[in-house]
Amino acid sequence: MPFSLNKRGTLCVLLFSFCLSSGIGCATSKRASNDTPVTNDSRILYTSVLKELITYRQIGLISDAEKSQIESIRKEVAAALDIMEQAELNNTDITVSKANVTMWLDKLVAWRVKIQQRR
Amino acid sequence: MDPILLVALIGKASLEVMNMVQQLQQQHANGQKISEEQAEALRQLVKNNQKTIEAEWEKA
């Protein structure tokens, strides 16, 4: 007796086929493979904070010693962003790298807050 | 975070970046998937913007 489907089975197969063809539930079809929205957002936030620090440095609110300390943190943020970008491009889990970016960015923001209070 | 909201909140991204993000958001709202070329263009634009600002910081 050839394989046959009942109505429910037929409906399941049809729905499954539709989902496969339309990309529903497939994370890779939601965005272009080289789209890095999380990294892009984080880079925009990082550059915003850095621009503000530049202004404070230009008006004399940040000493050379402080600039050196901030630079150490800045390098860590930049490195963490590059690592997160690679994870996003490779479509791997970015939880850990995102947490690392957040940690270093928070330190940079803390410096911004500290300097803001001197105005 | 929504890119447009982020940019509006911080208000300091370059005009070029903002315009591209707005354009892509509109595409998303219209149900259009962003192309590989658009994704790459935005990625490079954001990175180049970062490099420019980092160079300014170094000189400051």
Coordinates of N, CA and C in Angstrom, one line a residue:
Chain A
M1 N 0.9 -1.2 0.0 CA 0.0 0.0 0.0 C 0.9 1.2 0.0
P2 N 0.8 2.2 -0.9 CA 1.7 3.3 -1.0 C 1.4 4.2 0.2
F3 N 2.4 5.0 0.6 CA 2.3 5.9 1.7 C 1.2 7.0 1.4
S4 N 0.4 7.2 2.3 CA -0.6 8.2 2.1 C -0.8 9.1 3.4
L5 N -1.3 10.3 3.2 CA -1.4 11.2 4.3 C -2.9 11.5 4.6
N6 N -3.2 11.6 5.9 CA -4.5 12.1 6.2 C -4.6 13.6 6.0
K7 N -5.7 14.2 6.2 CA -5.9 15.7 6.0 C -4.9 16.5 6.9
R8 N -4.8 16.1 8.2 CA -3.9 16.8 9.1 C -2.5 16.7 8.7
G9 N -2.1 15.5 8.3 CA -0.7 15.3 7.8 C -0.4 16.1 6.6
T10 N -1.4 16.2 5.7 CA -1.2 16.9 4.4 C -1.0 18.4 4.8
L11 N -1.9 18.9 5.7 CA -1.8 20.3 6.1 C -0.5 20.6 6.7
C12 N 0.0 19.7 7.5 CA 1.3 19.9 8.2 C 2.5 20.0 7.2
V13 N 2.4 19.1 6.2 CA 3.4 19.1 5.1 C 3.4 20.4 4.3
L14 N 2.2 20.8 4.0 CA 2.0 22.1 3.2 C 2.5 23.3 4.0
L15 N 2.2 23.4 5.3 CA 2.6 24.5 6.1 C 4.1 24.5 6.2
F16 N 4.7 23.3 6.4 CA 6.2 23.2 6.6 C 6.9 23.7 5.3
S17 N 6.3 23.2 4.2 CA 6.9 23.6 2.9 C 6.8 25.1 2.7
F18 N 5.6 25.7 3.1 CA 5.4 27.1 2.9 C 6.5 27.9 3.7
C19 N 6.7 27.4 5.0 CA 7.6 28.1 5.9 C 9.0 28.0 5.3
L20 N 9.4 26.9 4.8 CA 10.7 26.7 4.2 C 10.9 27.7 3.1
S21 N 9.9 27.7 2.2 CA 10.1 28.6 1.0 C 10.0 30.0 1.3
S22 N 9.3 30.4 2.3 CA 9.1 31.9 2.6 C 10.2 32.3 3.6
G23 N 10.9 31.4 4.2 CA 12.0 31.8 5.1 C 11.5 32.1 6.5
I24 N 10.2 31.8 6.8 CA 9.7 32.0 8.2 C 10.5 31.1 9.1
G25 N 11.0 31.7 10.2 CA 11.7 30.9 11.2 C 13.2 30.7 10.9
C26 N 13.6 31.2 9.7 CA 15.0 31.0 9.3 C 15.7 32.3 9.6
A27 N 16.5 32.4 10.6 CA 17.1 33.6 11.0 C 18.0 34.2 9.9
T28 N 18.6 33.3 9.1 CA 19.5 33.8 8.1 C 18.7 34.6 7.0
S29 N 17.4 34.4 6.8 CA 16.7 35.1 5.8 C 16.2 36.5 6.3
K30 N 16.4 36.8 7.6 CA 15.9 38.1 8.1 C 16.7 39.2 7.6
R31 N 18.0 39.0 7.4 CA 18.8 40.1 7.1 C 19.9 39.6 6.1
A32 N 20.5 40.6 5.4 CA 21.6 40.3 4.6 C 22.7 39.7 5.4
S33 N 23.5 38.8 4.8 CA 24.5 38.1 5.5 C 25.6 39.0 6.1
N34 N 25.8 40.1 5.5 CA 26.9 41.0 6.0 C 26.3 42.2 6.7
D35 N 25.0 42.1 7.1 CA 24.4 43.2 7.9 C 24.8 43.0 9.4
T36 N 25.3 44.1 10.0 CA 25.7 44.0 11.4 C 25.0 45.1 12.2
P37 N 23.7 45.0 12.4 CA 23.0 46.1 13.0 C 23.4 46.3 14.5
V38 N 23.7 45.3 15.2 CA 24.1 45.5 16.6 C 25.5 46.2 16.7
T39 N 26.4 45.8 15.9 CA 27.7 46.4 15.9 C 27.6 47.8 15.4
N40 N 26.8 48.1 14.4 CA 26.6 49.4 13.9 C 26.1 50.3 15.0
D41 N 25.0 49.9 15.7 CA 24.5 50.7 16.8 C 25.5 51.0 17.8
S42 N 26.3 50.0 18.2 CA 27.3 50.2 19.2 C 28.4 51.1 18.7
R43 N 28.8 51.0 17.5 CA 29.8 52.0 17.0 C 29.3 53.4 17.0
I44 N 28.0 53.6 16.6 CA 27.5 54.9 16.6 C 27.4 55.5 18.0
L45 N 27.1 54.7 19.0 CA 27.1 55.1 20.4 C 28.5 55.5 20.9
Y46 N 29.4 54.6 20.6 CA 30.8 54.8 20.9 C 31.4 56.1 20.3
T47 N 31.1 56.4 19.1 CA 31.6 57.6 18.4 C 31.0 58.8 19.0
S48 N 29.7 58.7 19.4 CA 29.0 59.8 20.0 C 29.7 60.2 21.3
V49 N 30.0 59.2 22.1 CA 30.7 59.4 23.4 C 32.1 60.0 23.2
L50 N 32.8 59.5 22.2 CA 34.1 59.9 21.9 C 34.1 61.4 21.4
K51 N 33.1 61.7 20.6 CA 33.0 63.1 20.1 C 32.9 64.1 21.3
E52 N 32.1 63.7 22.2 CA 31.9 64.6 23.4 C 33.2 64.7 24.2
L53 N 33.9 63.6 24.3 CA 35.2 63.7 25.0 C 36.2 64.5 24.3
I54 N 36.1 64.5 23.0 CA 37.0 65.4 22.2 C 36.7 66.8 22.5
T55 N 35.5 67.2 22.6 CA 35.1 68.5 22.9 C 35.6 68.9 24.3
Y56 N 35.5 68.0 25.2 CA 35.9 68.4 26.6 C 37.5 68.5 26.6
R57 N 38.1 67.7 25.8 CA 39.6 67.8 25.8 C 40.0 69.1 25.2
Q58 N 39.3 69.5 24.1 CA 39.6 70.8 23.4 C 39.4 72.0 24.2
I59 N 38.5 71.9 25.2 CA 38.2 73.1 26.0 C 39.0 73.0 27.4
G60 N 39.9 72.0 27.4 CA 40.8 72.0 28.6 C 40.3 71.2 29.8
L61 N 39.3 70.5 29.7 CA 38.7 69.8 30.8 C 39.4 68.4 31.1
I62 N 40.1 67.9 30.1 CA 40.8 66.6 30.3 C 42.3 66.8 30.2
S63 N 43.0 66.3 31.3 CA 44.4 66.5 31.4 C 45.1 65.4 30.5
D64 N 46.4 65.6 30.3 CA 47.2 64.6 29.5 C 47.1 63.2 30.2
A65 N 47.2 63.2 31.5 CA 47.2 61.9 32.2 C 45.8 61.2 32.1
E66 N 44.8 62.1 32.2 CA 43.4 61.5 32.0 C 43.2 61.0 30.6
K67 N 43.7 61.8 29.6 CA 43.6 61.4 28.2 C 44.2 60.0 28.0
S68 N 45.3 59.8 28.7 CA 46.0 58.5 28.5 C 45.2 57.4 29.1
Q69 N 44.5 57.7 30.3 CA 43.7 56.6 30.9 C 42.5 56.3 30.0
I70 N 41.9 57.4 29.5 CA 40.7 57.2 28.6 C 41.1 56.5 27.3
E71 N 42.3 56.8 26.8 CA 42.8 56.1 25.6 C 42.9 54.6 25.8
S72 N 43.3 54.2 27.0 CA 43.4 52.7 27.3 C 42.0 52.1 27.2
I73 N 41.0 52.8 27.7 CA 39.7 52.2 27.6 C 39.2 52.3 26.2
R74 N 39.5 53.4 25.5 CA 39.0 53.5 24.2 C 39.5 52.4 23.3
K75 N 40.7 52.0 23.5 CA 41.3 50.9 22.7 C 40.6 49.6 22.9
E76 N 40.2 49.4 24.2 CA 39.5 48.2 24.5 C 38.1 48.2 23.9
V77 N 37.4 49.3 23.8 CA 36.1 49.4 23.2 C 36.2 49.1 21.7
A78 N 37.2 49.7 21.1 CA 37.4 49.5 19.6 C 37.7 48.0 19.3
A79 N 38.5 47.4 20.1 CA 38.9 46.0 19.9 C 37.6 45.1 20.1
A80 N 36.9 45.4 21.2 CA 35.7 44.6 21.5 C 34.6 44.8 20.3
L81 N 34.6 46.0 19.8 CA 33.6 46.2 18.7 C 34.0 45.3 17.5
D82 N 35.3 45.3 17.2 CA 35.8 44.5 16.0 C 35.5 43.0 16.2
I83 N 35.6 42.5 17.5 CA 35.4 41.1 17.8 C 33.9 40.8 17.6
M84 N 33.1 41.7 18.1 CA 31.6 41.5 18.0 C 31.2 41.6 16.5
E85 N 31.8 42.5 15.8 CA 31.5 42.5 14.3 C 31.7 41.2 13.6
Q86 N 32.9 40.6 13.9 CA 33.2 39.3 13.3 C 32.2 38.2 13.7
A87 N 31.8 38.3 14.9 CA 30.8 37.3 15.4 C 29.4 37.5 14.6
E88 N 29.1 38.8 14.5 CA 27.8 39.1 13.8 C 27.9 38.7 12.3
L89 N 29.1 39.0 11.7 CA 29.3 38.6 10.3 C 29.2 37.1 10.1
N90 N 29.8 36.4 11.1 CA 29.8 34.9 11.0 C 28.5 34.3 11.5
N91 N 27.6 35.2 11.9 CA 26.2 34.7 12.3 C 26.3 33.8 13.5
T92 N 27.3 34.0 14.4 CA 27.5 33.2 15.6 C 26.9 34.1 16.8
D93 N 26.8 33.4 17.9 CA 26.2 34.1 19.1 C 27.1 35.3 19.5
I94 N 26.4 36.4 19.7 CA 27.2 37.6 20.1 C 27.0 38.0 21.5
T95 N 26.4 37.2 22.3 CA 26.1 37.5 23.7 C 27.3 37.9 24.5
V96 N 28.4 37.1 24.4 CA 29.6 37.3 25.2 C 30.3 38.6 24.7
S97 N 30.4 38.7 23.4 CA 31.1 39.8 22.8 C 30.4 41.1 23.0
K98 N 29.1 41.0 23.0 CA 28.2 42.2 23.3 C 28.4 42.7 24.7
A99 N 28.5 41.7 25.6 CA 28.6 42.0 27.1 C 30.0 42.7 27.3
N100 N 31.0 42.3 26.5 CA 32.3 42.9 26.6 C 32.3 44.3 26.1
V101 N 31.7 44.5 25.0 CA 31.5 45.9 24.4 C 30.8 46.8 25.4
T102 N 29.7 46.3 26.0 CA 29.0 47.0 27.0 C 29.8 47.4 28.2
M103 N 30.6 46.4 28.7 CA 31.5 46.7 29.8 C 32.4 47.8 29.6
W104 N 33.1 47.8 28.5 CA 34.1 48.8 28.2 C 33.5 50.1 27.8
L105 N 32.4 50.1 27.1 CA 31.7 51.3 26.7 C 31.2 52.0 28.0
D106 N 30.7 51.2 29.0 CA 30.2 51.8 30.2 C 31.4 52.6 30.9
K107 N 32.6 52.0 30.8 CA 33.7 52.7 31.5 C 34.0 54.0 30.7
L108 N 33.8 54.0 29.4 CA 34.1 55.3 28.7 C 33.0 56.3 29.0
V109 N 31.8 55.8 29.1 CA 30.6 56.7 29.5 C 30.9 57.3 30.9
A110 N 31.4 56.4 31.8 CA 31.7 56.9 33.1 C 32.6 58.1 33.1
W111 N 33.6 58.0 32.3 CA 34.6 59.1 32.1 C 33.8 60.4 31.6
R112 N 32.9 60.2 30.6 CA 32.2 61.3 30.1 C 31.4 62.0 31.2
V113 N 30.7 61.2 32.0 CA 29.9 61.7 33.1 C 30.8 62.5 34.1
K114 N 32.0 61.9 34.4 CA 32.9 62.5 35.3 C 33.3 63.9 34.8
I115 N 33.7 64.0 33.5 CA 34.2 65.2 33.0 C 33.0 66.2 32.8
Q116 N 31.8 65.7 32.5 CA 30.7 66.6 32.3 C 30.4 67.4 33.6
Q117 N 30.7 66.8 34.7 CA 30.4 67.5 36.0 C 31.4 68.6 36.3
R118 N 32.4 68.7 35.5 CA 33.4 69.8 35.7 C 33.0 71.1 35.0
R119 N 32.0 71.0 34.1 CA 31.6 72.1 33.3 C 31.0 73.2 34.2
Chain B
M1 N 18.7 48.2 20.1 CA 17.9 49.5 20.1 C 17.7 49.9 18.6
D2 N 16.6 50.4 18.4 CA 16.2 50.9 17.0 C 17.3 52.0 16.6
P3 N 17.9 51.8 15.4 CA 19.0 52.7 15.0 C 18.5 54.2 15.0
I4 N 17.3 54.4 14.5 CA 16.9 55.8 14.3 C 16.7 56.4 15.7
L5 N 16.1 55.7 16.6 CA 15.9 56.2 18.0 C 17.3 56.5 18.6
L6 N 18.2 55.6 18.4 CA 19.5 55.7 19.0 C 20.2 57.0 18.5
V7 N 20.1 57.2 17.2 CA 20.7 58.4 16.6 C 20.0 59.7 17.0
A8 N 18.7 59.6 17.2 CA 17.9 60.8 17.6 C 18.3 61.1 19.1
L9 N 18.5 60.1 19.9 CA 18.8 60.3 21.3 C 20.2 60.9 21.5
I10 N 21.1 60.4 20.8 CA 22.5 60.9 21.0 C 22.7 62.2 20.1
G11 N 22.1 62.2 18.9 CA 22.1 63.4 18.1 C 23.4 63.8 17.6
K12 N 24.4 62.9 17.6 CA 25.7 63.4 17.3 C 26.4 62.6 16.1
A13 N 25.6 61.7 15.6 CA 26.1 60.9 14.4 C 26.2 61.8 13.2
S14 N 27.1 61.5 12.3 CA 27.3 62.3 11.2 C 26.0 62.3 10.3
L15 N 25.8 63.3 9.5 CA 24.6 63.4 8.7 C 24.5 62.2 7.7
E16 N 25.6 61.9 7.2 CA 25.7 60.8 6.2 C 25.2 59.5 6.8
V17 N 25.7 59.2 8.0 CA 25.2 58.0 8.7 C 23.8 58.0 9.0
M18 N 23.3 59.2 9.5 CA 21.9 59.3 9.8 C 21.0 59.1 8.6
N19 N 21.4 59.7 7.5 CA 20.6 59.6 6.3 C 20.5 58.1 5.8
M20 N 21.6 57.4 5.9 CA 21.6 56.0 5.4 C 20.8 55.2 6.4
V21 N 20.9 55.4 7.7 CA 20.1 54.6 8.6 C 18.6 54.9 8.4
Q22 N 18.2 56.1 8.1 CA 16.8 56.5 7.9 C 16.3 55.8 6.6
Q23 N 17.1 55.8 5.6 CA 16.7 55.1 4.4 C 16.5 53.6 4.6
L24 N 17.4 53.0 5.3 CA 17.3 51.6 5.5 C 16.1 51.3 6.4
Q25 N 15.8 52.1 7.4 CA 14.7 51.9 8.3 C 13.4 52.0 7.5
Q26 N 13.3 52.9 6.5 CA 12.2 53.0 5.7 C 11.9 51.7 4.9
Q27 N 13.0 51.2 4.4 CA 13.0 50.0 3.6 C 12.4 48.8 4.5
H28 N 12.9 48.8 5.7 CA 12.5 47.7 6.7 C 11.0 47.9 6.9
A29 N 10.5 49.2 7.1 CA 9.1 49.4 7.4 C 8.3 49.0 6.2
N30 N 8.8 49.1 5.0 CA 8.1 48.7 3.8 C 8.2 47.2 3.5
G31 N 8.8 46.5 4.4 CA 8.9 45.1 4.3 C 10.0 44.6 3.3
Q32 N 10.9 45.6 2.9 CA 12.0 45.2 2.0 C 13.2 44.8 2.8
K33 N 13.8 43.7 2.4 CA 15.0 43.3 3.0 C 16.2 44.2 2.5
I34 N 17.1 44.5 3.3 CA 18.2 45.4 2.8 C 19.2 44.5 2.1
S35 N 19.7 45.0 1.0 CA 20.6 44.2 0.1 C 21.9 44.1 0.8
E36 N 22.7 43.1 0.2 CA 24.1 42.9 0.7 C 24.9 44.2 0.5
E37 N 24.6 44.9 -0.7 CA 25.4 46.1 -1.0 C 25.1 47.2 0.0
Q38 N 23.8 47.3 0.4 CA 23.4 48.4 1.3 C 24.0 48.1 2.7
A39 N 23.9 46.8 3.1 CA 24.4 46.4 4.4 C 25.9 46.7 4.5
E40 N 26.6 46.4 3.4 CA 28.1 46.6 3.4 C 28.4 48.1 3.4
A41 N 27.6 48.9 2.6 CA 27.8 50.3 2.6 C 27.6 50.9 3.9
L42 N 26.6 50.5 4.6 CA 26.3 51.1 6.0 C 27.4 50.7 6.9
R43 N 27.8 49.4 6.8 CA 28.8 48.9 7.7 C 30.1 49.7 7.6
Q44 N 30.5 49.9 6.3 CA 31.8 50.7 6.0 C 31.6 52.1 6.4
L45 N 30.4 52.7 6.2 CA 30.2 54.1 6.5 C 30.4 54.3 8.0
V46 N 29.8 53.4 8.8 CA 29.8 53.6 10.3 C 31.3 53.4 10.7
K47 N 32.0 52.4 10.1 CA 33.4 52.2 10.5 C 34.3 53.3 10.2
N48 N 34.1 53.9 9.0 CA 34.9 55.0 8.5 C 34.6 56.3 9.4
N49 N 33.4 56.4 9.8 CA 33.0 57.5 10.7 C 33.7 57.3 12.0
Q50 N 33.8 56.1 12.5 CA 34.5 55.8 13.7 C 36.0 56.2 13.6
K51 N 36.6 55.8 12.5 CA 38.0 56.0 12.3 C 38.3 57.5 12.3
T52 N 37.4 58.3 11.6 CA 37.6 59.7 11.5 C 37.6 60.3 12.9
I53 N 36.6 59.9 13.7 CA 36.5 60.5 15.1 C 37.7 60.0 15.9
E54 N 38.1 58.8 15.8 CA 39.3 58.3 16.6 C 40.5 59.1 16.2
A55 N 40.6 59.5 14.9 CA 41.8 60.3 14.5 C 41.7 61.7 15.2
E56 N 40.5 62.3 15.3 CA 40.3 63.6 15.9 C 40.7 63.5 17.4
W57 N 40.3 62.4 18.0 CA 40.7 62.2 19.4 C 42.2 62.1 19.6
E58 N 42.8 61.4 18.8 CA 44.3 61.3 18.9 C 45.0 62.7 18.8
K59 N 44.4 63.5 17.9 CA 45.0 64.9 17.8 C 44.6 65.8 18.9
A60 N 43.5 65.6 19.6 CA 43.0 66.5 20.6 C 44.0 66.7 21.8

